C-alpha cells in the first residue's frame, strides 16, 4: 500500500487478481479504479499467470505530475517493476519497466520512493530483492538504487549491505526516514531480518544532494546488548516518519518477531580539526630541530542548542597518513619521546586549541613532506551526541598539496589501464618476492607482460577477484636486481564509477629493513565515453514556393499547410551501458518575424523500446477545427544561406544528453537531422543595391 498525499490517492496491490497475474487498485475520495488485466499485459508477458503485480506499490512525484510504480516479484521469474501514469479518465500508460537480475530473487517485492532534497520531486527509487543469492548460495539480498531524471528511472547501483556468509534477506523491508541526521536531506532504512542467525539487523543510509549514499552510516543488530530481550527477525518491518519523543529528531520503529522496538535518534556533532606549524616550512636536514604544532578543534551541532558540547578522544601520529605509517618516524613528541600522542578534550562551538612540540630526528628521507595524522573518536562511545558519520574522523596535514589529474576517458579504443611496475632489490637476495595489487571493483585483471630480461613473472587472481598476486624472479631476486614489467586491467563496464584505484605492495620472505618504500597507491579519475550515435533519414529536401501560388487564409487540414516533411532518427549506444538518454530536437517553426515555417503534426516512436516523448503536437487542433493564418512582409537579404535565387535553408538539429556528467562524456552531442529549402521569387537586382522585401504571402 502507498499513498500520494498531494493527489489524495491511495494505492493497493491485488496480487491474486486475474489468476495471480495481479493488478493495482487506486482509490480517491471520489472514486476507485481496478485496472484491467490488459493494462499491463503487454509489458508483463505473464504466460504463467503468476506475476503477483501489486505485491508492492509506490508513488513517484515528477515535474510533469505523479507517476506510479508497481512491483511484480514473480514476473518472468526474475521479478519486474512497472512505472506507469494514469490519466483523468483512469487509463493506464506504461512508461518504463525494469527487470531483476536473478531468477527467484523476488526483485520488486519491496519499493520505497524518496524525495532526498525535499523539493517535492522524487529523487530515488529503492527496490528490494531480498532473496537474491550470492556466490556462496546464501540469500544475502540486494537493494537496487535507481536515480530518477525527468520522471524516468536512470541507471542503478546497489546499497552496501551484509557480507554474505549467511542468509540475511537484506531488503525485506525499506522505509524513508524524515532527515534523521538533520543535514537537510531525507534518508532511508533497510531491514535484514535473517542476518546474525535470525536475530536481524537494520542499516541506515543518509541522503546527500539528490541521491542516497551507498555506504550505510549505521548498522544496528537485533542481538545488541542494549535491548532488554532476545530479538528475532529484527528489521522485518520499518517506519521512520516523525518525532515520537518530542526532542525534534526523527525516531525509528522496527518490527521484530512479536515485538516492536522504538529507537530514539541522537543529536549529531560534526567535529572539525585544523593544524598549523611554526615554522611553516620544516627543514628536515637539521637534526634536533623543533616544530611547534597547534591543533584547534570546533564542532557544529544538530539540532542547535545552547551549551552543546561533545567529549572526544584524539590520537596524533607523526609521519603517517590514513592508511600506513613509516617504520621509523622522522619526528617525536617532546613530552613523551614517542611518535604517538593521545589526548582528550571537550569541544563546543567555539574553537579550542592545544600546542605540542615535535622533535625532528636524523632522517633518511629529506625530500618527502612530513605528514601528521589526527584520528578523532568519542571519549564515551554510544552517548549523545554522535559523531557525524561522513565527516573526517581522520585528517592528514602536510605541506605539499596533491596534484589534480585530468580524468581518464574510457572508450572503445581506450578500454585498458596499464601500469608499468619496476621492482628493485637494494640489499641482499629477496626470496619468494611478490607484488600484491588490490584494485577497485570497476576493474578486471586482464594480463601481464614478461620482463625484457627474461626474469620469470607469474600472476594469479585471488577470489573474489579484487586482488592479484604476481611472483617475481622465483626463487629469489638478487642484490641490486631491477625488474620491470606491465600489469593490464580492463574496465568493468557493468560497474561504472568515476574513479579507479590500485594499490601495489611488494613483499618477500626475507628480512625487510624499510617497508615504507614497498607500497604505492593510485587514484585515477574516470569518465566514460557514452558512445551514442544518431542516424537519420528524410523524405524531402527541397520545396519551392512560387510567387503566383495561393496561400489559404483558413487552414482546414494538414494538406493546406504544405507538403509533409518527415525525418527519422535512430539512437544507438556502444559497449558502455547508458540506461537513460535525452534527445532534444530543435525544429524551425517560425522566422525571425514570427512567420510560420513548419508545424509539428505527429511524433511516432518504436514501441519495442522504452521511449517517452514530450512535444506540443498539433496545438491548433487542425483537422478537428479550422484555423486562420496570416503572413507579413519580411526581408531575407541578410539570411546567411540566401543566394541568387531566394533560397533559405531550414535546419532541424538534435542535442543528446545523459544527465550524468560525473560518469559520462559525449564527444559529439549535436547532430543535424536534415534540411529543406523554401525558394521564393527570383531577385532582379544585386542584393547590395536594393532593400528588397520579399512577400511570404503572395
Short mmCIF file of N, CA, C and O in Angstrom, two decimals, residues 590-670:
data_model
loop_
_atom_site.label_atom_id
_atom_site.label_comp_id
_atom_site.label_asym_id
_atom_site.label_seq_id
_atom_site.Cartn_x
_atom_site.Cartn_y
_atom_site.Cartn_z
N UNK A 590 9.29 29.06 -36.82
CA UNK A 590 8.96 30.42 -37.22
C UNK A 590 10.20 31.12 -37.75
O UNK A 590 11.32 30.77 -37.42
N UNK A 591 9.96 32.15 -38.58
CA UNK A 591 11.04 33.03 -38.99
C UNK A 591 11.32 34.01 -37.85
O UNK A 591 10.65 34.00 -36.82
N UNK A 592 12.30 34.88 -38.10
CA UNK A 592 12.64 35.87 -37.08
C UNK A 592 11.47 36.81 -36.82
O UNK A 592 11.28 37.30 -35.71
N UNK A 593 10.65 37.05 -37.84
CA UNK A 593 9.49 37.93 -37.71
C UNK A 593 8.22 37.16 -37.34
O UNK A 593 7.11 37.66 -37.50
N UNK A 594 8.39 35.91 -36.89
CA UNK A 594 7.28 35.07 -36.42
C UNK A 594 6.33 34.63 -37.53
O UNK A 594 5.17 34.30 -37.29
N UNK A 595 6.82 34.60 -38.79
CA UNK A 595 6.05 33.97 -39.86
C UNK A 595 6.18 32.46 -39.74
O UNK A 595 7.29 31.95 -39.53
N UNK A 596 5.09 31.72 -39.86
CA UNK A 596 5.16 30.26 -39.67
C UNK A 596 5.94 29.57 -40.78
O UNK A 596 5.81 29.91 -41.96
N UNK A 597 6.77 28.60 -40.40
CA UNK A 597 7.56 27.82 -41.36
C UNK A 597 7.17 26.35 -41.32
O UNK A 597 6.80 25.77 -42.33
N UNK A 598 7.28 25.74 -40.15
CA UNK A 598 6.99 24.32 -40.01
C UNK A 598 6.02 24.12 -38.85
O UNK A 598 6.07 24.84 -37.84
N UNK A 599 5.17 23.11 -38.99
CA UNK A 599 4.13 22.84 -37.99
C UNK A 599 4.20 21.36 -37.62
O UNK A 599 4.15 20.49 -38.50
N UNK A 600 4.35 21.07 -36.33
CA UNK A 600 4.51 19.68 -35.86
C UNK A 600 3.16 18.98 -35.83
O UNK A 600 2.24 19.38 -35.11
N UNK A 601 3.05 17.90 -36.61
CA UNK A 601 1.77 17.18 -36.72
C UNK A 601 1.80 15.81 -36.07
O UNK A 601 0.74 15.20 -35.88
N UNK A 602 2.95 15.28 -35.72
CA UNK A 602 2.97 13.96 -35.09
C UNK A 602 4.36 13.52 -34.71
O UNK A 602 5.35 13.94 -35.32
N UNK A 603 4.45 12.69 -33.66
CA UNK A 603 5.69 12.05 -33.22
C UNK A 603 5.40 10.57 -33.02
O UNK A 603 4.45 10.20 -32.32
N UNK A 604 6.17 9.72 -33.65
CA UNK A 604 5.96 8.27 -33.55
C UNK A 604 7.25 7.63 -33.07
O UNK A 604 8.34 7.95 -33.55
N UNK A 605 7.14 6.73 -32.10
CA UNK A 605 8.32 6.07 -31.52
C UNK A 605 8.22 4.56 -31.70
O UNK A 605 7.12 4.01 -31.90
N UNK A 606 9.36 3.92 -31.60
CA UNK A 606 9.42 2.46 -31.67
C UNK A 606 8.84 1.89 -30.39
O UNK A 606 9.34 2.14 -29.29
N UNK A 607 7.78 1.09 -30.51
CA UNK A 607 7.11 0.55 -29.32
C UNK A 607 7.97 -0.46 -28.59
O UNK A 607 7.71 -0.78 -27.42
N UNK A 608 9.00 -0.99 -29.26
CA UNK A 608 9.82 -2.03 -28.63
C UNK A 608 10.76 -1.44 -27.58
O UNK A 608 11.23 -2.15 -26.70
N UNK A 609 11.06 -0.15 -27.65
CA UNK A 609 11.99 0.45 -26.71
C UNK A 609 11.27 1.26 -25.64
O UNK A 609 10.08 1.57 -25.75
N UNK A 610 11.98 1.58 -24.57
CA UNK A 610 11.44 2.42 -23.51
C UNK A 610 11.66 3.88 -23.90
O UNK A 610 12.66 4.49 -23.54
N UNK A 611 10.72 4.43 -24.68
CA UNK A 611 10.85 5.77 -25.21
C UNK A 611 9.63 6.58 -24.79
O UNK A 611 8.49 6.12 -24.95
N UNK A 612 9.86 7.74 -24.25
CA UNK A 612 8.76 8.66 -23.96
C UNK A 612 9.14 10.02 -24.51
O UNK A 612 10.29 10.44 -24.42
N UNK A 613 8.18 10.70 -25.12
CA UNK A 613 8.44 11.98 -25.76
C UNK A 613 7.51 13.05 -25.21
O UNK A 613 6.36 12.77 -24.83
N UNK A 614 8.02 14.26 -25.16
CA UNK A 614 7.23 15.41 -24.75
C UNK A 614 7.33 16.44 -25.86
O UNK A 614 8.42 16.93 -26.17
N UNK A 615 6.20 16.75 -26.47
CA UNK A 615 6.19 17.71 -27.58
C UNK A 615 4.79 18.31 -27.70
O UNK A 615 3.79 17.69 -27.31
N UNK A 616 4.73 19.52 -28.24
CA UNK A 616 3.45 20.17 -28.49
C UNK A 616 3.01 19.81 -29.90
O UNK A 616 3.45 20.39 -30.88
N UNK A 617 2.15 18.79 -30.00
CA UNK A 617 1.74 18.23 -31.29
C UNK A 617 0.39 18.82 -31.67
O UNK A 617 -0.57 18.78 -30.89
N UNK A 618 0.33 19.37 -32.89
CA UNK A 618 -0.90 19.94 -33.45
C UNK A 618 -1.62 20.81 -32.43
O UNK A 618 -2.78 20.56 -32.07
N UNK A 619 -0.95 21.87 -31.94
CA UNK A 619 -1.58 22.69 -30.90
C UNK A 619 -2.84 23.41 -31.35
O UNK A 619 -3.69 23.74 -30.53
N UNK A 620 -2.98 23.65 -32.67
CA UNK A 620 -4.16 24.36 -33.18
C UNK A 620 -5.33 23.42 -33.47
O UNK A 620 -6.39 23.87 -33.92
N UNK A 621 -5.13 22.10 -33.21
CA UNK A 621 -6.19 21.10 -33.43
C UNK A 621 -6.68 21.11 -34.87
O UNK A 621 -7.88 20.98 -35.15
N UNK A 622 -5.74 21.29 -35.81
CA UNK A 622 -6.10 21.28 -37.23
C UNK A 622 -6.60 19.89 -37.60
O UNK A 622 -6.01 18.88 -37.24
N UNK A 623 -7.66 19.84 -38.37
CA UNK A 623 -8.32 18.57 -38.67
C UNK A 623 -9.57 18.40 -37.84
O UNK A 623 -10.53 17.77 -38.27
N UNK A 624 -9.55 18.97 -36.65
CA UNK A 624 -10.74 18.97 -35.80
C UNK A 624 -11.47 20.31 -35.88
O UNK A 624 -12.68 20.38 -35.72
N UNK A 625 -10.69 21.36 -36.12
CA UNK A 625 -11.26 22.69 -36.23
C UNK A 625 -10.42 23.48 -37.22
O UNK A 625 -9.26 23.14 -37.49
N UNK A 626 -10.97 24.50 -37.81
CA UNK A 626 -10.23 25.33 -38.76
C UNK A 626 -9.43 26.38 -38.01
O UNK A 626 -9.74 26.72 -36.86
N UNK A 627 -8.39 26.89 -38.68
CA UNK A 627 -7.52 27.89 -38.06
C UNK A 627 -7.12 28.91 -39.10
O UNK A 627 -6.74 28.55 -40.22
N UNK A 628 -7.22 30.16 -38.73
CA UNK A 628 -6.83 31.22 -39.66
C UNK A 628 -5.32 31.42 -39.61
O UNK A 628 -4.69 31.17 -38.58
N UNK A 629 -4.75 31.88 -40.72
CA UNK A 629 -3.32 32.08 -40.81
C UNK A 629 -3.05 33.35 -41.60
O UNK A 629 -3.79 33.69 -42.53
N UNK A 630 -2.00 34.07 -41.21
CA UNK A 630 -1.63 35.29 -41.93
C UNK A 630 -0.13 35.43 -41.93
O UNK A 630 0.56 34.89 -41.07
N UNK A 631 0.39 36.16 -42.91
CA UNK A 631 1.82 36.39 -43.05
C UNK A 631 2.06 37.89 -43.18
O UNK A 631 1.16 38.64 -43.60
N UNK A 632 3.26 38.30 -42.85
CA UNK A 632 3.62 39.69 -43.01
C UNK A 632 4.94 39.78 -43.77
O UNK A 632 5.68 38.80 -43.88
N UNK A 633 5.22 40.96 -44.30
CA UNK A 633 6.44 41.16 -45.09
C UNK A 633 7.68 40.95 -44.24
O UNK A 633 7.71 41.31 -43.07
N UNK A 634 8.69 40.36 -44.88
CA UNK A 634 9.93 40.09 -44.17
C UNK A 634 11.10 40.14 -45.14
O UNK A 634 11.02 39.58 -46.24
N UNK A 635 12.17 40.79 -44.75
CA UNK A 635 13.35 40.94 -45.58
C UNK A 635 14.30 39.77 -45.32
O UNK A 635 14.69 39.53 -44.18
N UNK A 636 14.69 39.06 -46.38
CA UNK A 636 15.57 37.90 -46.26
C UNK A 636 16.99 38.18 -46.76
O UNK A 636 17.78 37.26 -46.92
N UNK A 637 17.32 39.45 -47.05
CA UNK A 637 18.62 39.73 -47.63
C UNK A 637 19.79 39.35 -46.72
O UNK A 637 20.86 39.02 -47.19
N UNK A 638 19.58 39.39 -45.43
CA UNK A 638 20.68 39.14 -44.51
C UNK A 638 20.72 37.70 -44.01
O UNK A 638 21.52 37.38 -43.14
N UNK A 639 19.88 36.86 -44.60
CA UNK A 639 19.92 35.44 -44.23
C UNK A 639 21.19 34.82 -44.80
O UNK A 639 21.55 35.06 -45.96
N UNK A 640 21.89 34.04 -44.02
CA UNK A 640 23.21 33.51 -44.39
C UNK A 640 23.16 32.69 -45.67
O UNK A 640 24.06 32.77 -46.51
N UNK A 641 22.10 31.86 -45.85
CA UNK A 641 22.04 30.94 -46.98
C UNK A 641 21.42 31.55 -48.24
O UNK A 641 21.19 30.85 -49.21
N UNK A 642 21.12 32.85 -48.21
CA UNK A 642 20.46 33.49 -49.35
C UNK A 642 21.39 33.51 -50.56
O UNK A 642 22.55 33.87 -50.47
N UNK A 643 20.88 33.07 -51.73
CA UNK A 643 21.68 33.03 -52.96
C UNK A 643 20.99 33.86 -54.04
O UNK A 643 20.07 34.63 -53.76
N UNK A 644 21.44 33.70 -55.31
CA UNK A 644 20.84 34.47 -56.40
C UNK A 644 19.34 34.25 -56.46
O UNK A 644 18.55 35.16 -56.64
N UNK A 645 18.93 32.98 -56.34
CA UNK A 645 17.53 32.68 -56.11
C UNK A 645 17.31 32.70 -54.60
O UNK A 645 18.14 32.19 -53.85
N UNK A 646 16.22 33.28 -54.15
CA UNK A 646 16.00 33.42 -52.72
C UNK A 646 15.72 32.05 -52.10
O UNK A 646 14.59 31.63 -51.91
N UNK A 647 16.80 31.36 -51.80
CA UNK A 647 16.71 30.02 -51.22
C UNK A 647 17.13 30.08 -49.75
O UNK A 647 18.23 30.52 -49.45
N UNK A 648 16.26 29.68 -48.88
CA UNK A 648 16.53 29.72 -47.44
C UNK A 648 16.62 28.30 -46.92
O UNK A 648 15.72 27.49 -47.14
N UNK A 649 17.71 27.98 -46.25
CA UNK A 649 17.88 26.63 -45.69
C UNK A 649 17.34 26.59 -44.26
O UNK A 649 17.69 27.41 -43.43
N UNK A 650 16.48 25.61 -44.02
CA UNK A 650 15.92 25.39 -42.69
C UNK A 650 16.52 24.11 -42.13
O UNK A 650 16.46 23.07 -42.78
N UNK A 651 17.11 24.19 -40.97
CA UNK A 651 17.84 23.04 -40.41
C UNK A 651 17.21 22.59 -39.11
O UNK A 651 16.97 23.39 -38.21
N UNK A 652 16.92 21.29 -39.03
CA UNK A 652 16.49 20.68 -37.76
C UNK A 652 17.71 20.00 -37.14
O UNK A 652 18.50 19.38 -37.83
N UNK A 653 17.87 20.13 -35.84
CA UNK A 653 19.04 19.55 -35.17
C UNK A 653 18.61 18.85 -33.89
O UNK A 653 17.50 19.06 -33.39
N UNK A 654 19.50 17.99 -33.37
CA UNK A 654 19.21 17.26 -32.13
C UNK A 654 20.41 17.36 -31.20
O UNK A 654 21.56 17.30 -31.64
N UNK A 655 20.12 17.53 -29.93
CA UNK A 655 21.15 17.52 -28.89
C UNK A 655 20.85 16.37 -27.95
O UNK A 655 19.71 16.18 -27.54
N UNK A 656 21.87 15.61 -27.59
CA UNK A 656 21.67 14.44 -26.74
C UNK A 656 22.43 14.61 -25.43
O UNK A 656 23.52 15.19 -25.40
N UNK A 657 21.82 14.14 -24.34
CA UNK A 657 22.43 14.30 -23.02
C UNK A 657 22.09 13.09 -22.18
O UNK A 657 21.01 12.50 -22.32
N UNK A 658 23.02 12.70 -21.28
CA UNK A 658 22.76 11.59 -20.35
C UNK A 658 22.41 12.07 -18.96
O UNK A 658 22.06 11.27 -18.10
N UNK A 659 22.54 13.38 -18.69
CA UNK A 659 22.26 13.98 -17.39
C UNK A 659 23.12 13.38 -16.28
O UNK A 659 22.72 13.34 -15.13
N UNK A 660 24.29 12.89 -16.63
CA UNK A 660 25.17 12.30 -15.61
C UNK A 660 26.62 12.64 -15.94
O UNK A 660 27.41 11.78 -16.30
N UNK A 661 27.01 13.92 -15.83
CA UNK A 661 28.36 14.33 -16.23
C UNK A 661 29.44 13.76 -15.32
O UNK A 661 30.62 13.78 -15.69
N UNK A 662 29.08 13.25 -14.12
CA UNK A 662 30.09 12.65 -13.25
C UNK A 662 30.56 11.30 -13.78
O UNK A 662 31.59 10.79 -13.36
N UNK A 663 29.80 10.70 -14.70
CA UNK A 663 30.14 9.38 -15.25
C UNK A 663 30.42 9.44 -16.75
O UNK A 663 31.40 8.88 -17.22
N UNK A 664 29.58 10.14 -17.51
CA UNK A 664 29.64 10.07 -18.97
C UNK A 664 30.19 11.36 -19.58
O UNK A 664 30.01 12.45 -19.04
N UNK A 665 30.84 11.20 -20.73
CA UNK A 665 31.11 12.31 -21.63
C UNK A 665 30.55 11.92 -23.00
O UNK A 665 30.52 10.75 -23.37
N UNK A 666 30.07 12.91 -23.72
CA UNK A 666 29.58 12.70 -25.09
C UNK A 666 30.42 13.58 -25.99
O UNK A 666 30.36 14.81 -25.90
N UNK A 667 31.22 12.96 -26.83
CA UNK A 667 32.16 13.74 -27.64
C UNK A 667 31.45 14.54 -28.72
O UNK A 667 31.85 15.64 -29.05
N UNK A 668 30.40 13.99 -29.32
CA UNK A 668 29.61 14.72 -30.33
C UNK A 668 28.16 14.65 -29.90
O UNK A 668 27.47 13.67 -30.17
N UNK A 669 27.69 15.70 -29.21
CA UNK A 669 26.33 15.65 -28.67
C UNK A 669 25.32 16.42 -29.50
O UNK A 669 24.16 16.53 -29.11
N UNK A 670 25.74 16.97 -30.65
CA UNK A 670 24.82 17.70 -31.52
C UNK A 670 24.94 17.16 -32.93
O UNK A 670 26.04 16.90 -33.42
#
